[in-house]
PDB file of C-alpha atoms and ligand atoms in Angstrom:
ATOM      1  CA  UNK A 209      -8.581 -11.643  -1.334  1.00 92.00           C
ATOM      2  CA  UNK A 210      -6.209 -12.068  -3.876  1.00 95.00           C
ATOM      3  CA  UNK A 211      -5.543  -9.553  -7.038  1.00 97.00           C
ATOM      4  CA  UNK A 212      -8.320 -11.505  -9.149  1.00 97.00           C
ATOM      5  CA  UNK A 213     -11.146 -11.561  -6.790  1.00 97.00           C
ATOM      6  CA  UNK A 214     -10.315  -7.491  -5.975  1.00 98.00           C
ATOM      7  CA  UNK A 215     -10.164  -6.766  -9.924  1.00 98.00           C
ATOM      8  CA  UNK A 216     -13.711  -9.045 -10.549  1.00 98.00           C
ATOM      9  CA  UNK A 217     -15.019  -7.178  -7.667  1.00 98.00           C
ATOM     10  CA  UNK A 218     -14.659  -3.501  -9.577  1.00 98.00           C
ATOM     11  CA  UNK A 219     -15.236  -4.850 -12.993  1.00 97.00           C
ATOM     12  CA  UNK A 220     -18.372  -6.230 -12.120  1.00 97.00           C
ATOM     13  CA  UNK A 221     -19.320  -2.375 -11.379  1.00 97.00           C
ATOM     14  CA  UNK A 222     -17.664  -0.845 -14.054  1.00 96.00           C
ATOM     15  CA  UNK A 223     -17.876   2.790 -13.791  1.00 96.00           C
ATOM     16  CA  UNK A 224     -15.714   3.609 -10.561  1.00 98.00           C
ATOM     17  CA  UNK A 225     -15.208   6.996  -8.483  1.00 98.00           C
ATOM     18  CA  UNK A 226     -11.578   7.895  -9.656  1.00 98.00           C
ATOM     19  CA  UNK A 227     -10.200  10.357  -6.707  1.00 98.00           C
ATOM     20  CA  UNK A 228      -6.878  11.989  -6.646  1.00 98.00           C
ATOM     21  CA  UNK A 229      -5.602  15.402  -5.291  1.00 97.00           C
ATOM     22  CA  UNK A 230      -4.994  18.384  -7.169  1.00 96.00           C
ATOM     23  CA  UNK A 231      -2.638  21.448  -5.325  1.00 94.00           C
ATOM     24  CA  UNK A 232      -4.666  20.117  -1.895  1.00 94.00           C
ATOM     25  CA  UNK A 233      -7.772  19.850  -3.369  1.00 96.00           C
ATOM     26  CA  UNK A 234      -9.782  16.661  -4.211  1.00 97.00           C
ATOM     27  CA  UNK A 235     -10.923  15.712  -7.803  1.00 98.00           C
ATOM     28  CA  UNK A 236     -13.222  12.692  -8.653  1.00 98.00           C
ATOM     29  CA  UNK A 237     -14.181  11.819 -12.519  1.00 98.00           C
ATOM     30  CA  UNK A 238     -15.888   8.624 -13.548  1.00 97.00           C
ATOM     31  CA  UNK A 239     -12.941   5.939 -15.209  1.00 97.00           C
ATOM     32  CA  UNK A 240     -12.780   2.439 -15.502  1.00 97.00           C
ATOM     33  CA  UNK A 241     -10.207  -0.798 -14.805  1.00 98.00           C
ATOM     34  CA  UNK A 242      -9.250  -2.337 -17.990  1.00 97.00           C
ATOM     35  CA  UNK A 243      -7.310  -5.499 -16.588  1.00 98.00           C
ATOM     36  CA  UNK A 244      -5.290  -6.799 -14.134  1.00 98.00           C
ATOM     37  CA  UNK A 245      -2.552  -8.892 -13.334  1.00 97.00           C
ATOM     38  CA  UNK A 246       0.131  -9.807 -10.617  1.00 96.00           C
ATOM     39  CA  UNK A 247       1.533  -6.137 -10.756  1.00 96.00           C
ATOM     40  CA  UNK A 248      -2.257  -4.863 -10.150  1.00 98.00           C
ATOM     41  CA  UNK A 249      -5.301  -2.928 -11.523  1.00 98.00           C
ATOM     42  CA  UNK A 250      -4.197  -0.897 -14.602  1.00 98.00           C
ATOM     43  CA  UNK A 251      -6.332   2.333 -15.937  1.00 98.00           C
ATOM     44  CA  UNK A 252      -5.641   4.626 -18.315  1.00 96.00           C
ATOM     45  CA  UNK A 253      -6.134   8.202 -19.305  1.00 97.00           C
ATOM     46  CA  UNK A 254      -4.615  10.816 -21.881  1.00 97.00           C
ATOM     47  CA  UNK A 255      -1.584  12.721 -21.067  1.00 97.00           C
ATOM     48  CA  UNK A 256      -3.914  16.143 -22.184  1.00 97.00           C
ATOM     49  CA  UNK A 257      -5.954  15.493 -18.935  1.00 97.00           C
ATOM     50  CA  UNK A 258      -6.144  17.332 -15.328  1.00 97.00           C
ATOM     51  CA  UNK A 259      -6.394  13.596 -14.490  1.00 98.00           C
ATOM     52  CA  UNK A 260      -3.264  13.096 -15.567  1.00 98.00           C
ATOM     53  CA  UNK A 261      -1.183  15.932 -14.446  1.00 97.00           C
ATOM     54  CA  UNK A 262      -2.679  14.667 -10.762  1.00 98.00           C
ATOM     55  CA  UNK A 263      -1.553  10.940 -10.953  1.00 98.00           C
ATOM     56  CA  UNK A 264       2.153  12.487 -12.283  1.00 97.00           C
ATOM     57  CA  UNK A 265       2.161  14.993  -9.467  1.00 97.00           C
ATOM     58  CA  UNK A 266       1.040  13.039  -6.572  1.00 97.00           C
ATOM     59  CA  UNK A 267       1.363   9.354  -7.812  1.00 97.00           C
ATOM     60  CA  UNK A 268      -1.373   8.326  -5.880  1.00 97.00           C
ATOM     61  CA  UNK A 269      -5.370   7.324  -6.620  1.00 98.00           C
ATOM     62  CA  UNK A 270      -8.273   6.219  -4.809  1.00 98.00           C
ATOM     63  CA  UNK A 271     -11.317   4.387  -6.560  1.00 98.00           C
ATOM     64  CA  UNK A 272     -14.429   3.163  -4.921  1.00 98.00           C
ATOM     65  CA  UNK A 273     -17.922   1.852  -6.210  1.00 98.00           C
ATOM     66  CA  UNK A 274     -21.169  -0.029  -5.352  1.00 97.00           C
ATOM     67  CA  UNK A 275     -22.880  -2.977  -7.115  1.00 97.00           C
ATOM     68  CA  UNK A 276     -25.704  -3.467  -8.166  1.00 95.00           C
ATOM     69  CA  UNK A 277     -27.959  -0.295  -7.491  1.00 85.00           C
ATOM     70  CA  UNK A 278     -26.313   3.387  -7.603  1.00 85.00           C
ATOM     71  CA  UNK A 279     -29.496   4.698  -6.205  1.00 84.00           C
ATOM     72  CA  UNK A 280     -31.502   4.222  -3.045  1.00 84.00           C
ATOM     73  CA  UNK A 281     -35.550   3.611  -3.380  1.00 90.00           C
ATOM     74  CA  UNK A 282     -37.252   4.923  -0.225  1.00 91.00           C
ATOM     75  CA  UNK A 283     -39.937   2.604   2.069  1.00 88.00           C
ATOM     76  CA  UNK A 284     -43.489   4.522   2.993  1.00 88.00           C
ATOM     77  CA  UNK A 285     -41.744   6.241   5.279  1.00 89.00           C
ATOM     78  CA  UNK A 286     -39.282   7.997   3.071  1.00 91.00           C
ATOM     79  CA  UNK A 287     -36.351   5.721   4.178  1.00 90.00           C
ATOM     80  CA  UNK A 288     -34.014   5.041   2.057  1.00 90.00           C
ATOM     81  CA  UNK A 289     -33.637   1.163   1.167  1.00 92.00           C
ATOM     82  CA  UNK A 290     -30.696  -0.650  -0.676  1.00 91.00           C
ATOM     83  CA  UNK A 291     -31.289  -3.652  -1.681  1.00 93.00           C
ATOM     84  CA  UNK A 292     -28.172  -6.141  -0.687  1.00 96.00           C
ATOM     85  CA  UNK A 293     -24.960  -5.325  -2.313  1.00 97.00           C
ATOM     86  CA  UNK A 294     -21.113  -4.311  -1.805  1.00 98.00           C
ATOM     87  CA  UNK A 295     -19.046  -1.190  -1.863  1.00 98.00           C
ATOM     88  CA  UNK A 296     -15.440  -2.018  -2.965  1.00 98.00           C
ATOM     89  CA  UNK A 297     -12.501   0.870  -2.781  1.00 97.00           C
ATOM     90  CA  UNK A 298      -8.728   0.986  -2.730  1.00 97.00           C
ATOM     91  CA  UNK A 299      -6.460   3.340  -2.509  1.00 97.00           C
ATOM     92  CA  UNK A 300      -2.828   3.397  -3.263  1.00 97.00           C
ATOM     93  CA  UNK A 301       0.246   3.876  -5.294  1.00 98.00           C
ATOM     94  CA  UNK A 302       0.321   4.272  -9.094  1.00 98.00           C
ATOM     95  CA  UNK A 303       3.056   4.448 -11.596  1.00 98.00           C
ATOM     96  CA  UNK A 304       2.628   4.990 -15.823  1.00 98.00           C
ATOM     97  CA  UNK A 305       3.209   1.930 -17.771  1.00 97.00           C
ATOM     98  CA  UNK A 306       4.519   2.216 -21.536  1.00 95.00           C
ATOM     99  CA  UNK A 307       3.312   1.038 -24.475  1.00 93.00           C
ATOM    100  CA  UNK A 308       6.044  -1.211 -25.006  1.00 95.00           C
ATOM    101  CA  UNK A 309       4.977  -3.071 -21.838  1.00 97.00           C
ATOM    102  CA  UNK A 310       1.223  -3.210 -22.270  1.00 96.00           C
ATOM    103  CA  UNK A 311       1.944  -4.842 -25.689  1.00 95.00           C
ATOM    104  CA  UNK A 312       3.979  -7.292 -24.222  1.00 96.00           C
ATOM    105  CA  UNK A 313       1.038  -7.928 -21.238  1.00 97.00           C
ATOM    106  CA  UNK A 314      -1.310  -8.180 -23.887  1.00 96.00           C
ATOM    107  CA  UNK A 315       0.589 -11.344 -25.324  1.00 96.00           C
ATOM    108  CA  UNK A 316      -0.773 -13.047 -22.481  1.00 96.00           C
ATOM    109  CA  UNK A 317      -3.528 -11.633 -21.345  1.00 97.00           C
ATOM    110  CA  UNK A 318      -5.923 -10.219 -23.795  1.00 96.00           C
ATOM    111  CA  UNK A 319      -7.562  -7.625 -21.389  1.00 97.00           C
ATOM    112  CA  UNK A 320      -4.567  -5.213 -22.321  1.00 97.00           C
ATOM    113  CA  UNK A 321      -5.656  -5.504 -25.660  1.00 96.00           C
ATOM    114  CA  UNK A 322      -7.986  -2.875 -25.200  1.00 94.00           C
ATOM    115  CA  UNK A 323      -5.309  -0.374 -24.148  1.00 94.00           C
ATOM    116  CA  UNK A 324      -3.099  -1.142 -26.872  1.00 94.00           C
ATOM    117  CA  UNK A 325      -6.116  -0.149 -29.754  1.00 94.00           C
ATOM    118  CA  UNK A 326      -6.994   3.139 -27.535  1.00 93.00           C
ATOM    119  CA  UNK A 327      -3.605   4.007 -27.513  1.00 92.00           C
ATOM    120  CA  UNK A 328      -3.299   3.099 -31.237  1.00 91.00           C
ATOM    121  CA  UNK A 329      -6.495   4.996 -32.222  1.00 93.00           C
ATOM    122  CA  UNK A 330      -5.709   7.729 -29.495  1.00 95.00           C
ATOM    123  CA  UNK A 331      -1.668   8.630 -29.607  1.00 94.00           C
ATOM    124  CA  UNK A 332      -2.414  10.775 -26.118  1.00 96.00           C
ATOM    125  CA  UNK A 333      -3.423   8.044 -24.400  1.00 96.00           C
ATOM    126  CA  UNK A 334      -1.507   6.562 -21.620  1.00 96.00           C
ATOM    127  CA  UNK A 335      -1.519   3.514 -19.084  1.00 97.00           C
ATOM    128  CA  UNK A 336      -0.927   3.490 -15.450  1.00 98.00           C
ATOM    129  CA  UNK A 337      -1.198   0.913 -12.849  1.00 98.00           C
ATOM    130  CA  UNK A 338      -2.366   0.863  -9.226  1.00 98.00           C
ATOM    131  CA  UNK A 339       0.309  -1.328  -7.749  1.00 98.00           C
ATOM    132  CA  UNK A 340       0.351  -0.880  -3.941  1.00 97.00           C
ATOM    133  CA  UNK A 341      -2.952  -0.440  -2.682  1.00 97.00           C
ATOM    134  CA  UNK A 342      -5.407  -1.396   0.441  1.00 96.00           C
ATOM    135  CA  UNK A 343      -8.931  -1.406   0.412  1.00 96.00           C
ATOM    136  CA  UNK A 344     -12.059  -3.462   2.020  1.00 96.00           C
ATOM    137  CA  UNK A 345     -15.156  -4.892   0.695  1.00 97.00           C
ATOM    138  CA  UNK A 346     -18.308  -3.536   2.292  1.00 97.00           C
ATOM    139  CA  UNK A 347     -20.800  -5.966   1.909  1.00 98.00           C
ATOM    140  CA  UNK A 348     -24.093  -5.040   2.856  1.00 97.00           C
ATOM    141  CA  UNK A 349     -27.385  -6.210   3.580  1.00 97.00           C
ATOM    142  CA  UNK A 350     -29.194  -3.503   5.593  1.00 95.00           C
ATOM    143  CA  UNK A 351     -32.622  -5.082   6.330  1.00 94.00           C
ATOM    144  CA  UNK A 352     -31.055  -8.517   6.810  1.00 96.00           C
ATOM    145  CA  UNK A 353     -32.802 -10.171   4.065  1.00 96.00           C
ATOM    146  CA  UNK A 354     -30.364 -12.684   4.200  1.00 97.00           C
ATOM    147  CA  UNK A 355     -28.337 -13.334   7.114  1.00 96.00           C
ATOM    148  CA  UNK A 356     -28.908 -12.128  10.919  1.00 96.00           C
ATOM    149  CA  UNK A 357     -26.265  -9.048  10.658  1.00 96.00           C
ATOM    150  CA  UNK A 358     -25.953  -6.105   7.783  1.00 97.00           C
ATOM    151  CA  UNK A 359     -22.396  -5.576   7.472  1.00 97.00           C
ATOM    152  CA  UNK A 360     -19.181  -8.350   6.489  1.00 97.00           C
ATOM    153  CA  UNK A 361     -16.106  -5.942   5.650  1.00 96.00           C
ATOM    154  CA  UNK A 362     -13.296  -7.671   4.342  1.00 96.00           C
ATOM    155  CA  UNK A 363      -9.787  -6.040   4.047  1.00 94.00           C
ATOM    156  CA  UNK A 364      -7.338  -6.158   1.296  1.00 96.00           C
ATOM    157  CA  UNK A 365      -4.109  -5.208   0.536  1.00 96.00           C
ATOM    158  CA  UNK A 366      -1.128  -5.607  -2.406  1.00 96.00           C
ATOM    159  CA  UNK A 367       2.271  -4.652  -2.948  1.00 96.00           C
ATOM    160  CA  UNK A 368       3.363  -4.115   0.011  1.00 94.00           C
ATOM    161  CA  UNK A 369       1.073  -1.729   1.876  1.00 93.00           C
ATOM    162  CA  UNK A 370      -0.561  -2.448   5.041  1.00 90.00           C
ATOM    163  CA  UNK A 371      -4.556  -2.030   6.056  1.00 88.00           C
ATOM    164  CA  UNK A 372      -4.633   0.420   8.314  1.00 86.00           C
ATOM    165  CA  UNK A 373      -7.282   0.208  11.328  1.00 82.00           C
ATOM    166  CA  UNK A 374     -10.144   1.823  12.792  1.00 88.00           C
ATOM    167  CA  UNK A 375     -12.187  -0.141  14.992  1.00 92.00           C
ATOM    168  CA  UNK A 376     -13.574   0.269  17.932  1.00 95.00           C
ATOM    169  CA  UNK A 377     -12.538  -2.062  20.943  1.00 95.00           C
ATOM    170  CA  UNK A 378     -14.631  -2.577  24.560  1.00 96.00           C
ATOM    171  CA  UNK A 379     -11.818  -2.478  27.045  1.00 95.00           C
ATOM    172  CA  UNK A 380     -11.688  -3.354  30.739  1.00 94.00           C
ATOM    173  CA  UNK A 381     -13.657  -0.912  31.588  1.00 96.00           C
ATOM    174  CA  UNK A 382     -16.813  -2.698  30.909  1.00 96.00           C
ATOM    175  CA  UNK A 383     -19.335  -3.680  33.308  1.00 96.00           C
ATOM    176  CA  UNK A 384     -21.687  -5.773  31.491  1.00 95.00           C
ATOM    177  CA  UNK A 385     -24.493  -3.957  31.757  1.00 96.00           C
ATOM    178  CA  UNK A 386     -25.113  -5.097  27.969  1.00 96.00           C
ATOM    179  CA  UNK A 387     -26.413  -1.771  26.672  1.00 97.00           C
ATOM    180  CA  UNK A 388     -23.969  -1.401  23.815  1.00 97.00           C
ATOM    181  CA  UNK A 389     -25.589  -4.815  22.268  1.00 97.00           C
ATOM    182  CA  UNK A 390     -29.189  -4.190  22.886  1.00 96.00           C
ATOM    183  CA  UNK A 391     -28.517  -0.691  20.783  1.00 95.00           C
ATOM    184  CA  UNK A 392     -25.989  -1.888  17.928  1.00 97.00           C
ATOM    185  CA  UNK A 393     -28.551  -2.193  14.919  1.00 96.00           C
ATOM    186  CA  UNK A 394     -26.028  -3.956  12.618  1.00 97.00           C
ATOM    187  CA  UNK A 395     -25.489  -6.824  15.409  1.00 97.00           C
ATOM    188  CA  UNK A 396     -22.035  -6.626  16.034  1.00 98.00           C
ATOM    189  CA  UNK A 397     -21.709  -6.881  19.506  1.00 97.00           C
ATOM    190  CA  UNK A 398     -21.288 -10.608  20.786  1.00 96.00           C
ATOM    191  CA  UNK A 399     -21.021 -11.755  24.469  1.00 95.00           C
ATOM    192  CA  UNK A 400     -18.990 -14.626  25.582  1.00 90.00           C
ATOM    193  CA  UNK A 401     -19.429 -15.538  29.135  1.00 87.00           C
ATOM    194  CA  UNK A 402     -19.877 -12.216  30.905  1.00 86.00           C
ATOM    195  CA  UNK A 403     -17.048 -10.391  27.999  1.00 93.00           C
ATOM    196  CA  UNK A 404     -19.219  -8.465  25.174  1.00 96.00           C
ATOM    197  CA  UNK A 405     -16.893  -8.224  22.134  1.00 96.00           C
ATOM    198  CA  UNK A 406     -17.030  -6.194  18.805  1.00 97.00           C
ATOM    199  CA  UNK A 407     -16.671  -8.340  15.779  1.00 96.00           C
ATOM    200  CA  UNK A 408     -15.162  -6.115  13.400  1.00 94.00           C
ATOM    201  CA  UNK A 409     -15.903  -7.540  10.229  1.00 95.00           C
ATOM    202  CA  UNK A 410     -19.543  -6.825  11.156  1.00 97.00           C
ATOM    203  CA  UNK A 411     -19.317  -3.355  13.008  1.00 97.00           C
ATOM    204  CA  UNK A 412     -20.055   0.101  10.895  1.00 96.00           C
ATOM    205  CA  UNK A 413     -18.030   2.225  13.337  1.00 95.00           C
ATOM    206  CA  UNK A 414     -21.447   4.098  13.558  1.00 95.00           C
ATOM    207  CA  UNK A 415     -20.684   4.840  17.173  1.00 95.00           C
ATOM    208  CA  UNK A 416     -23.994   4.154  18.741  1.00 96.00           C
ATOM    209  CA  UNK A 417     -21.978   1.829  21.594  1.00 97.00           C
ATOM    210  CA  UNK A 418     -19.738   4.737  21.683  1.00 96.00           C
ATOM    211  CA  UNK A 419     -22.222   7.334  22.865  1.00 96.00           C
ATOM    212  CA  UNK A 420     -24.334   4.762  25.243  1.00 96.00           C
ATOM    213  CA  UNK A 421     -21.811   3.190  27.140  1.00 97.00           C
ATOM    214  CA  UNK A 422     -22.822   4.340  30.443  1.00 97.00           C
ATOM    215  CA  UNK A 423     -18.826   3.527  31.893  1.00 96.00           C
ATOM    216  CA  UNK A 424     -16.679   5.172  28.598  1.00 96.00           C
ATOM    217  CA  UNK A 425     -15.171   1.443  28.216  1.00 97.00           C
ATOM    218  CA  UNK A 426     -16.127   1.624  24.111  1.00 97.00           C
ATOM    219  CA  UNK A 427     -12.315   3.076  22.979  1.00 95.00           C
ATOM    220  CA  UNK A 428     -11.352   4.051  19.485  1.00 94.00           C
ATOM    221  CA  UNK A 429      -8.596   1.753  18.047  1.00 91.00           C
ATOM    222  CA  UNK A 430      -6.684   4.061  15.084  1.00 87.00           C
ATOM    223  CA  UNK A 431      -3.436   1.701  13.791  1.00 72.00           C
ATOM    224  CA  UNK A 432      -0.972   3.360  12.454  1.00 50.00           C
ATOM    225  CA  UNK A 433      -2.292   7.010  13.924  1.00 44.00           C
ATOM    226  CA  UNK A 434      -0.139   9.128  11.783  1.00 47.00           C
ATOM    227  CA  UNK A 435       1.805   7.533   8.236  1.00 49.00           C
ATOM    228  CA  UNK A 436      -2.208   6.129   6.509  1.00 49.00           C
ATOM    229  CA  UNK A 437      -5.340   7.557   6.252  1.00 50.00           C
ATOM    230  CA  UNK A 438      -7.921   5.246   8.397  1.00 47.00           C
ATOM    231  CA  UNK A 439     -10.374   2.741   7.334  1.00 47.00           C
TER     232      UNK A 439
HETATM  233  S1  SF4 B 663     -22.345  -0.486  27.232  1.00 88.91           S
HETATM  234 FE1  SF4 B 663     -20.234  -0.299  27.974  1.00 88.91          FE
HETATM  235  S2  SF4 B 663     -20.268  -1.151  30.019  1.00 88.91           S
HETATM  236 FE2  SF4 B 663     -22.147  -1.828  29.035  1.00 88.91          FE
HETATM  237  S3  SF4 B 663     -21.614  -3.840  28.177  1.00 88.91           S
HETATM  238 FE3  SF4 B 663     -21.229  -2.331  26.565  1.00 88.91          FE
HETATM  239  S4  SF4 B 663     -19.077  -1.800  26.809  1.00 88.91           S
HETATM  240 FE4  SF4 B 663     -19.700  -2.814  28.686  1.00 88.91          FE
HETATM  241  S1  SF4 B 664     -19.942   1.086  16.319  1.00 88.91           S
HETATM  242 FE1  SF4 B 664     -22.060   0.720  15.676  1.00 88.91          FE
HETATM  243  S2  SF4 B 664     -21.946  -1.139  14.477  1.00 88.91           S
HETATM  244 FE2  SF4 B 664     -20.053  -1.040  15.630  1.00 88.91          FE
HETATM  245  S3  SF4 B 664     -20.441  -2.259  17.451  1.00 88.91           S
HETATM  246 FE3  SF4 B 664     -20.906  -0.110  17.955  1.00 88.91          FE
HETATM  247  S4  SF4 B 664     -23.100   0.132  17.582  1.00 88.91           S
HETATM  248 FE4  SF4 B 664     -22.439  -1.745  16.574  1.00 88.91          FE
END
């Protein structure tokens, strides 16, 4: 996915999760993505704010969402039911971007337009840009309304940063007794020949072939262990 499909993606939601750390602890308000461009996903706050005192500190953010319902209806049995959707998040590096700049964006791009009235109208307001970032699309369909598995996850990442991985990988180990594919609800377990495989674009990382493998050949796959938080 490229910068203009990842921005569409959040836009289309609008109100995002905006998380960031404060002295250890986490902090989430409710912000918004004003534009994009080849630098990345720009956002802005005033300089009064917590908010901002945690993006100065730590330079860091992480924003998620989910389109189109923000609440679950339940099924006669209390379930709870989703109709088909996505969850988009990224998380990444930020840096504060002067006026002087967005005015010379919004030249080109009218979406910074926006930011240079607010900060007109509102002297304490300030722009920042997410500018190294991964992230993944969670597309979901849960009761398969529309296609014969519930999950496609699809990766991103921008300005340098790498997706870091958490999958889960059948190893050698395996005997084929098939078990792990009869149980995995979101149908992510293929066999070729006598090899089952997980496809992990489709898998949830719920663990249910974890816990049933009757020969502990289900491994968990964590890439890099230590420098990224996982997927
Ligand atoms: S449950 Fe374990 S042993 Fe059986 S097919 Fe799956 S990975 Fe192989
Ligand atoms: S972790 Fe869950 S979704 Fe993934 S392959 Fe195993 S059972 Fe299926």
């Amino acid at each position: 996915m490229n910068i203009e499909e990842i921005y569409k993606k959040f836009d289309k939601i609008g109100c995002l999760t905006f998380a960031t750390i404060d002295n250890g602890f986490p902090q989430t308000r409710i912000a918004h993505l004003f534009a994009c461009d080849h630098e990345g996903l720009y956002f802005r706050t005033t300089i009064t704010k917590a908010f901002y005192e945690q993006l100065k500190t730590t330079q860091m953010l992480s924003i998620c969402g989910i389109f189109p319902a923000t609440s679950a209806s339940h099924d006669e049995e209390g379930m709870p039911y989703f109709p088909p959707g996505y969850t988009i998040r990224a998380t990444g590096d930020i840096k504060e971007i002067p006026l002087k700049t967005i005015k010379e964006k919004a030249v080109v791009n009218e979406d910074f337009m926006v930011c240079v009235k607010d900060i007109e109208k509102y002297p304490a307001t300030v722009a920042f840009c997410l500018h190294s970032a991964w992230g993944e699309v969670f597309d979901f369909d849960f009761e398969m309304e529309h296609r014969s598995h519930k999950l496609l996850r699809t990766g991103f990442c921008f300005g340098g940063k790498q997706i870091p991985l958490r999958v889960l990988r059948i190893t050698d180990e395996c005997i084929a007794c098939g078990e792990c594919q009869e149980g995995c609800s979101f149908k992510a377990i293929d066999q070729v020949d006598e090899q089952f495989v997980i496809d992990t674009e489709k898998c949830d990382v719920c663990g249910d072939c974890y816990t049933v493998c009757p020969s502990n050949a289900i491994e968990i796959i964590i890439n890099p262990p230590e420098d990224q938080p996982p997927g």
